[in-house]
PDB file of C-alpha atoms and ligand atoms in Angstrom:
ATOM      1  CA  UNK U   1      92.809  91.508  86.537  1.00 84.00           C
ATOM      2  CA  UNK U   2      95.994  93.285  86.139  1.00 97.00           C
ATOM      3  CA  UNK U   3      99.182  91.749  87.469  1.00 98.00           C
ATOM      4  CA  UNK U   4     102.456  93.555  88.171  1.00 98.00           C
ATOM      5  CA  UNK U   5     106.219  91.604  89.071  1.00 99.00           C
ATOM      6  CA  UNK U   6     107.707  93.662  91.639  1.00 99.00           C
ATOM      7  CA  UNK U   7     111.064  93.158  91.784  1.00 99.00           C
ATOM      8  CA  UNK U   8     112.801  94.163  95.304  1.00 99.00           C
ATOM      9  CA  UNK U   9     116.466  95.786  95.451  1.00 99.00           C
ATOM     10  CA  UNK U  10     118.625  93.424  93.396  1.00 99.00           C
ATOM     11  CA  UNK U  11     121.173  95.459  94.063  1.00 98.00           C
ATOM     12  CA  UNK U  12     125.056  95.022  93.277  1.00 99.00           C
ATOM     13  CA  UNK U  13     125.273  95.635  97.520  1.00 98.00           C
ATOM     14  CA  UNK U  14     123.254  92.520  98.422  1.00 98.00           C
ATOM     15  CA  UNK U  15     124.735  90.325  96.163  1.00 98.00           C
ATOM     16  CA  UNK U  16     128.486  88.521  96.628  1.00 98.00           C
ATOM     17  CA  UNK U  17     131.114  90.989  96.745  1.00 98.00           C
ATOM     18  CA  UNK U  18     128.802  93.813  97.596  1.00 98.00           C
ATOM     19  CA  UNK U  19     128.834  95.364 101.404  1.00 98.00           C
ATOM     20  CA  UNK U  20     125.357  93.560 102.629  1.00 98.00           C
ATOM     21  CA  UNK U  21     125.885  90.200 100.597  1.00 98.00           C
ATOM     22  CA  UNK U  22     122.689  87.561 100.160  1.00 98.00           C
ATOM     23  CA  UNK U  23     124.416  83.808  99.224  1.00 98.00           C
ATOM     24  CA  UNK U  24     123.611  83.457  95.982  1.00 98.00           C
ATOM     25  CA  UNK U  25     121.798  86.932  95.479  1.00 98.00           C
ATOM     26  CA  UNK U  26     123.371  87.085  91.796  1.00 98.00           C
ATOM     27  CA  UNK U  27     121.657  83.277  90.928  1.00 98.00           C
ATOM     28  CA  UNK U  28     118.233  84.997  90.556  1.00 98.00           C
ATOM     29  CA  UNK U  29     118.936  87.561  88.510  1.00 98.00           C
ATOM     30  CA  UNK U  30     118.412  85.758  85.100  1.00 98.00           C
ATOM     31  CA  UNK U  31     115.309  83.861  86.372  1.00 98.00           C
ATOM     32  CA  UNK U  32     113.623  87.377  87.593  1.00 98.00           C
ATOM     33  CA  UNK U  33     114.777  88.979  83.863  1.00 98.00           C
ATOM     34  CA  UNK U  34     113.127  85.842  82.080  1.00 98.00           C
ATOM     35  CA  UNK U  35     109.724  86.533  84.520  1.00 98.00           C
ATOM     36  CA  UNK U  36     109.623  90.291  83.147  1.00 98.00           C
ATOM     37  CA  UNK U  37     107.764  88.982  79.689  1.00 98.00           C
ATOM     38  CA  UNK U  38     104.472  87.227  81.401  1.00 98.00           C
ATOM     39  CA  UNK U  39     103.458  90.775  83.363  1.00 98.00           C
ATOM     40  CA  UNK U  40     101.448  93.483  82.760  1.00 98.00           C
ATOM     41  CA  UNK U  41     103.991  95.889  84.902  1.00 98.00           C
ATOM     42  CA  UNK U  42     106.928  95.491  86.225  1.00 98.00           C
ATOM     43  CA  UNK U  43     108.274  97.521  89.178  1.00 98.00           C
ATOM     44  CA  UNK U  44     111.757  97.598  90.482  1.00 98.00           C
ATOM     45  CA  UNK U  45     112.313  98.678  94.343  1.00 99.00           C
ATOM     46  CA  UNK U  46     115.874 100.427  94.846  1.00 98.00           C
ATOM     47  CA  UNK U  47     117.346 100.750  98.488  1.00 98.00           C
ATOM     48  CA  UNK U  48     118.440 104.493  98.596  1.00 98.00           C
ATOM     49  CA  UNK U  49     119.862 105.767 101.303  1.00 98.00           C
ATOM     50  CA  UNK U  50     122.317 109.039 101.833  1.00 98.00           C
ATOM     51  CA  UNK U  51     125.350 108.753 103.388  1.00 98.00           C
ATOM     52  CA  UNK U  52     125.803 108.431 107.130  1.00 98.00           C
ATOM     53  CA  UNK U  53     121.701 107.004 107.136  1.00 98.00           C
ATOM     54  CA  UNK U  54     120.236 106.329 110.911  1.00 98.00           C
ATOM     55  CA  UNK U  55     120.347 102.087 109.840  1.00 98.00           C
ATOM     56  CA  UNK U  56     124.150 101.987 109.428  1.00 98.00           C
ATOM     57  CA  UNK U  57     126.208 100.793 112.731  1.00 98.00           C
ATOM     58  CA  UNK U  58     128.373 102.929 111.545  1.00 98.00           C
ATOM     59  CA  UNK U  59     126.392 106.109 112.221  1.00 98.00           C
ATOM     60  CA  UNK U  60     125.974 104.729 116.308  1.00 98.00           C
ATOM     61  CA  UNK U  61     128.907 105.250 118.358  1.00 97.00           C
ATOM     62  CA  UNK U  62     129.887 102.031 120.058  1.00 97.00           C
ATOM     63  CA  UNK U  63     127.782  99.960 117.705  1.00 98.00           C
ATOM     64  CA  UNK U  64     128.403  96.905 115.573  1.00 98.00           C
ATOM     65  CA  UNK U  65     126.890  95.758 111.980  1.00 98.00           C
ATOM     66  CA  UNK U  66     123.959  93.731 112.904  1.00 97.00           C
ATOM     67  CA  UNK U  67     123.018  95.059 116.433  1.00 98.00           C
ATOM     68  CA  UNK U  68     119.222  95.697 117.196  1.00 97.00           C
ATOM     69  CA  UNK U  69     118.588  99.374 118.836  1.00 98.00           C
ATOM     70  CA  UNK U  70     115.302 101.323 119.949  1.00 97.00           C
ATOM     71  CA  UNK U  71     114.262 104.200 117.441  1.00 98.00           C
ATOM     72  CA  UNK U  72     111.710 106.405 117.565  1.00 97.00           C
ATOM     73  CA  UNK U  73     109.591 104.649 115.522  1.00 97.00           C
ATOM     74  CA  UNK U  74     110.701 101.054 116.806  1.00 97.00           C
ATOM     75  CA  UNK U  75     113.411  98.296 117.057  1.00 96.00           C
ATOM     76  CA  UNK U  76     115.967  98.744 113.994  1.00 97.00           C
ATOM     77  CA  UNK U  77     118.519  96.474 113.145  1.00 98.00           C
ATOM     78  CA  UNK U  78     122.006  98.194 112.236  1.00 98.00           C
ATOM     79  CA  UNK U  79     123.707  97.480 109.110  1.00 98.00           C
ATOM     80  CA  UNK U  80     126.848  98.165 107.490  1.00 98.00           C
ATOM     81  CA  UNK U  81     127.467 100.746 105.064  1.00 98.00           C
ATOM     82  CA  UNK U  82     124.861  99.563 101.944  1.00 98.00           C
ATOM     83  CA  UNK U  83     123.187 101.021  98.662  1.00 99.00           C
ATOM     84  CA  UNK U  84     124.442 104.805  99.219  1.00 99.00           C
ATOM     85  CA  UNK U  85     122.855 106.956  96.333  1.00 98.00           C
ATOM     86  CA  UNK U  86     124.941 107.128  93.103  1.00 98.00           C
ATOM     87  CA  UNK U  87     127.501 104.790  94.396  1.00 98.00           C
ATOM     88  CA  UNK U  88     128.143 101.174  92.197  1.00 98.00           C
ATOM     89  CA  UNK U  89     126.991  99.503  95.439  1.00 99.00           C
ATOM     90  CA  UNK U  90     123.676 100.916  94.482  1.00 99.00           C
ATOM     91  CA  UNK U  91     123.401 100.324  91.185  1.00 99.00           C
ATOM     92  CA  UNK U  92     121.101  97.548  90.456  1.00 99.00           C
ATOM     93  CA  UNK U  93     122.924  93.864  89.217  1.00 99.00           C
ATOM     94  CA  UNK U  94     124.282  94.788  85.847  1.00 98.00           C
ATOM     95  CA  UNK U  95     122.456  92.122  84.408  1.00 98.00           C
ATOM     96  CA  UNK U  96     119.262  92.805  86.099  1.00 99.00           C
ATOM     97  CA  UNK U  97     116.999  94.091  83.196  1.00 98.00           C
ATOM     98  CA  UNK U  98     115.599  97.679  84.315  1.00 98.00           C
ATOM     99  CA  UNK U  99     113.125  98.450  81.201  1.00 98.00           C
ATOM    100  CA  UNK U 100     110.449  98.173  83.860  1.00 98.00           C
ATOM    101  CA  UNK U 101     107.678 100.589  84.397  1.00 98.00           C
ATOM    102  CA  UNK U 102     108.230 102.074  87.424  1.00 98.00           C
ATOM    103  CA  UNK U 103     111.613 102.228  89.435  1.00 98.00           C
ATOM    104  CA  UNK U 104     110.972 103.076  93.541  1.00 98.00           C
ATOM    105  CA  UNK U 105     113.398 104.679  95.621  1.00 98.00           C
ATOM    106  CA  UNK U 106     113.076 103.442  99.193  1.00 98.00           C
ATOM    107  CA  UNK U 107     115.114 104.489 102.242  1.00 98.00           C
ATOM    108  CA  UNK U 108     116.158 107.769 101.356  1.00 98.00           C
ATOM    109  CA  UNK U 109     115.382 109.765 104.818  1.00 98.00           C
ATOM    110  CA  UNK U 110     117.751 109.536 106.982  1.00 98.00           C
ATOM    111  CA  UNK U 111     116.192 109.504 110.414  1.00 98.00           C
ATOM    112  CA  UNK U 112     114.131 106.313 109.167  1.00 98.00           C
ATOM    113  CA  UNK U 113     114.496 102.837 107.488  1.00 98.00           C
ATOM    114  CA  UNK U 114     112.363 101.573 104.722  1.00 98.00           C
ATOM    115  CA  UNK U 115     112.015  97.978 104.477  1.00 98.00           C
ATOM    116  CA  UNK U 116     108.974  97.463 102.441  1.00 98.00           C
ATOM    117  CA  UNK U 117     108.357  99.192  98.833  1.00 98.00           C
ATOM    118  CA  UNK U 118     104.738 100.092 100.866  1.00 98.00           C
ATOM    119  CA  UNK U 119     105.705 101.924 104.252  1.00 98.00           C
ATOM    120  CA  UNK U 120     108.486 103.119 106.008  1.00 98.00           C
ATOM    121  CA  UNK U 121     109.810 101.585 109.338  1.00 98.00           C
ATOM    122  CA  UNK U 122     107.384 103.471 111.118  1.00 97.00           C
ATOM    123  CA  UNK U 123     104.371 101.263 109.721  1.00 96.00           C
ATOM    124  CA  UNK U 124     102.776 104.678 108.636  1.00 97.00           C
ATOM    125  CA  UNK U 125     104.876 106.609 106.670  1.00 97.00           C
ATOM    126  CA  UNK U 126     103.669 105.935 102.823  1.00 98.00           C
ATOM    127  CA  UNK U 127     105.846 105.468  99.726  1.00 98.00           C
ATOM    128  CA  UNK U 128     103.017 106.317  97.369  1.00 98.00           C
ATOM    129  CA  UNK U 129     103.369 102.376  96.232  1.00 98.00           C
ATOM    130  CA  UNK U 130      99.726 101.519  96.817  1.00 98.00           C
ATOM    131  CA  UNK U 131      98.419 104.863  94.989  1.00 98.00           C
ATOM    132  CA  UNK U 132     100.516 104.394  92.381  1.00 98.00           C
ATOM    133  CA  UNK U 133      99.573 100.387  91.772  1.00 98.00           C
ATOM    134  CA  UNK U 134      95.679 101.319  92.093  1.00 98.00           C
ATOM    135  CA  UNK U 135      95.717 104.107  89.777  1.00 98.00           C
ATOM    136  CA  UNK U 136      96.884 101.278  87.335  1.00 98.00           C
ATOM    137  CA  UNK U 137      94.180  98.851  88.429  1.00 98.00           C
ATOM    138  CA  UNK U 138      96.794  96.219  89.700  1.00 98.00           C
ATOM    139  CA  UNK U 139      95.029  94.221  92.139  1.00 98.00           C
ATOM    140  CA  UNK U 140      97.409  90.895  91.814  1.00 98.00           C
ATOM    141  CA  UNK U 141     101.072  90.965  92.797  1.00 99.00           C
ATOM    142  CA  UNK U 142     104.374  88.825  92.571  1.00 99.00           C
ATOM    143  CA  UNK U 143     107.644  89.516  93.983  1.00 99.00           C
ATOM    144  CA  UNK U 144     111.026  88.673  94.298  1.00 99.00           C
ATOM    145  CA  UNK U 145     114.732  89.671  94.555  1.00 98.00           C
ATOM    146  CA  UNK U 146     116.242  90.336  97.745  1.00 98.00           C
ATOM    147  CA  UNK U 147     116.165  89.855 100.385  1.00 98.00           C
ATOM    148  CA  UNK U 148     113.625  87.548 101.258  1.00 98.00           C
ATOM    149  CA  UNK U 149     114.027  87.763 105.115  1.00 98.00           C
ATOM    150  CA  UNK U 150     113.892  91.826 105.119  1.00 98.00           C
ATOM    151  CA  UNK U 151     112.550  94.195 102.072  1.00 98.00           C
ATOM    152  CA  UNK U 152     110.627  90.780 100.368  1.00 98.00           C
ATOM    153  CA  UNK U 153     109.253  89.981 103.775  1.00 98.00           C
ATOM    154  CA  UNK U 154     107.905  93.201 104.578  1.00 98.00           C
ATOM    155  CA  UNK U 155     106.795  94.135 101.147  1.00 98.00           C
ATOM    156  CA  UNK U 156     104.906  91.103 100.854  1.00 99.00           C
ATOM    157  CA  UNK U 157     103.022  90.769 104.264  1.00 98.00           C
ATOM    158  CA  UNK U 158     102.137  95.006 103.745  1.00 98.00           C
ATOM    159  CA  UNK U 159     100.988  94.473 100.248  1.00 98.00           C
ATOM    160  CA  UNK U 160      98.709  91.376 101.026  1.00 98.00           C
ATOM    161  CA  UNK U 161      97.509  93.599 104.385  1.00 98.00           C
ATOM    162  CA  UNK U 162      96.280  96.576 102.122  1.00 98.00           C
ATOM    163  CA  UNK U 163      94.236  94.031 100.272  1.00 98.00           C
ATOM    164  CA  UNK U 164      96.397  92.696  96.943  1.00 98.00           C
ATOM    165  CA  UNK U 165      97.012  89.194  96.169  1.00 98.00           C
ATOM    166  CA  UNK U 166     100.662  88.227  96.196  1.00 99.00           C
ATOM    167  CA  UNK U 167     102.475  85.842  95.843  1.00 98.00           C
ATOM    168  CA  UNK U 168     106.190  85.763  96.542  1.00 98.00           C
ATOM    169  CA  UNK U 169     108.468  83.443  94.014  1.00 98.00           C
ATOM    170  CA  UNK U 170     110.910  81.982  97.057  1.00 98.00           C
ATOM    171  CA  UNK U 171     112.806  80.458  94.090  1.00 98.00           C
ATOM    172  CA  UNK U 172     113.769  83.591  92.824  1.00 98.00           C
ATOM    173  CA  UNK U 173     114.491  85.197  96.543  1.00 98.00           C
ATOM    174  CA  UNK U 174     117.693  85.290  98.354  1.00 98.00           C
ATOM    175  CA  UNK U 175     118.103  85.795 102.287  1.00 98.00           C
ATOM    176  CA  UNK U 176     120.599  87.572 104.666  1.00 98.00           C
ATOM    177  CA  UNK U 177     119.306  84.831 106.998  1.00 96.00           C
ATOM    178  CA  UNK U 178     120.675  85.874 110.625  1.00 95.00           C
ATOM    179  CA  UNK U 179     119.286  85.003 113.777  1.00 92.00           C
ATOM    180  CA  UNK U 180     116.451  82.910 112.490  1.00 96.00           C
ATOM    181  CA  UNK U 181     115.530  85.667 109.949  1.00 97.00           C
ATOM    182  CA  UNK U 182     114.469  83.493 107.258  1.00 98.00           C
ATOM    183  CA  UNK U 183     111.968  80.959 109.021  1.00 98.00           C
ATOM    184  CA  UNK U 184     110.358  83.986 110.898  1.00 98.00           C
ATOM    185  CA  UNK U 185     109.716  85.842 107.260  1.00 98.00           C
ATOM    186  CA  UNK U 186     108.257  82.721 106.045  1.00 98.00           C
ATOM    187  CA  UNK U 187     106.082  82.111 108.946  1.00 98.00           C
ATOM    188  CA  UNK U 188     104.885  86.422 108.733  1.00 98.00           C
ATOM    189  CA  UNK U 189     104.316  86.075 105.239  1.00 98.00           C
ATOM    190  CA  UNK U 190     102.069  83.047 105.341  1.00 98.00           C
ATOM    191  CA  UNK U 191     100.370  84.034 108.294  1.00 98.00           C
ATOM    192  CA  UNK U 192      99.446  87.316 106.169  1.00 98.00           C
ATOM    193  CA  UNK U 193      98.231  84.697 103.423  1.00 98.00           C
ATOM    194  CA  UNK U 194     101.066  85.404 101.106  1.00 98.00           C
ATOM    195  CA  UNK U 195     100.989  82.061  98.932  1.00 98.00           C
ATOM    196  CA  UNK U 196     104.982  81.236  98.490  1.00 98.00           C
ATOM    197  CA  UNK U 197     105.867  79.635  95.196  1.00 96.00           C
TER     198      UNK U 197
HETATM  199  C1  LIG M 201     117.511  95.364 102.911  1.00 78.32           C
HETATM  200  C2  LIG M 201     118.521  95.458 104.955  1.00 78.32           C
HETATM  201  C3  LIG M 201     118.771  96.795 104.794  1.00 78.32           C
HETATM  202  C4  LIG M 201     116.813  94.532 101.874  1.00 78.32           C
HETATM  203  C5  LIG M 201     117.732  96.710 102.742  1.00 78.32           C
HETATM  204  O1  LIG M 201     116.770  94.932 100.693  1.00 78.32           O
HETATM  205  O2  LIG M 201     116.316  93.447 102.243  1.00 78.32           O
HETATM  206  N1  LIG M 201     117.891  94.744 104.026  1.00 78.32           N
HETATM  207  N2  LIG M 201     118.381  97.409 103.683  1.00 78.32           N
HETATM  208 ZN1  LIG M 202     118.967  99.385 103.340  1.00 78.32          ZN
END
């Protein structure tokens, strides 16, 4: 059994100071570096999107950060500004150790979000994740970073749907936690049999 850590967008952006802030986002970083040494592959997640992306308010007229509009491909909630390529907001935590395996670049289209490090917003649209992890014979998963309510949520509950046991280390997650965000992850993620540790 091969086991990969996937570690999801700890990003200088969602942690304090940064333009889509988690509380606390920065506490987890030195747990997740000190987690690195018991896998057999780690894989970083990066959110990546170009300026003036379809998931910032600022790219609606007449819309606000955290507003929920129709898209093509289904309900999308607006954000500010966040993780534009190359900029520091994007970078990951500068103490976040990055001598992982594999680093995945996730929202970089700009007609569509990308949530989870498996499928774009559309459900369908693949990031090559689960080739990639088979091809390696990983069949057992663990995740954290941020943030738990979006990109862990999703991640998780698509990874355990496609078949891989995961787990999700809740202790080493941080949330954006609006509108009831964080109980409803939880809830998804068990009900997909995601065991949270
Ligand atoms: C995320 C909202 C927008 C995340 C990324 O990493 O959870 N959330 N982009
Ligand atoms: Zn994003």
């Amino acid at each position: 059994m091969t086991h990969a850590l996937i570690v999801i967008d700890v990003q200088n952006d969602f942690c304090p100071g940064g333009a889509l802030a988690t509380a606390g986002g920065d506490e987890i970083v030195a747990p997740i570096n000190a987690m690195m040494d018991e896998f057999d592959a780690v894989i970083l997640t990066q959110d990546w999107h170009p300026a003036g992306h379809s998931s910032f308010a600022s790219a609606h007229k007449g819309k606000n950060p955290f507003d929920l509009i129709d898209m093509p491909y289904g309900p999308q909630v607006l954000w500010p500004d966040h993780c534009i390529q190359g900029t520091q907001g994007a970078a990951f935590h500068p103490d976040l150790r990055t001598d992982g395996d594999l680093i995945l670049r996730k929202g970089f289209r700009s007609a569509i979000d990308s949530y989870s490090a498996f499928f774009e917003n559309d459900h369908k649209t693949s990031t090559g994740l689960k080739g990639y992890l088979e091809n390696r014979g990983i069949t057992r998963l663990t995740m954290a970073g941020l943030a738990t309510d979006f990109c862990v949520h999703y991640s998780a509950v698509d990874a355990a749907r496609l078949g891989f046991d995961v787990t999700v280390r809740i202790d080493a997650c941080r949330a954006i936690d609006m509108d009831g965000s964080l109980v409803t992850a939880e809830h998804a993620m068990r009900g997909a049999g995601v065991t949270l540790a």
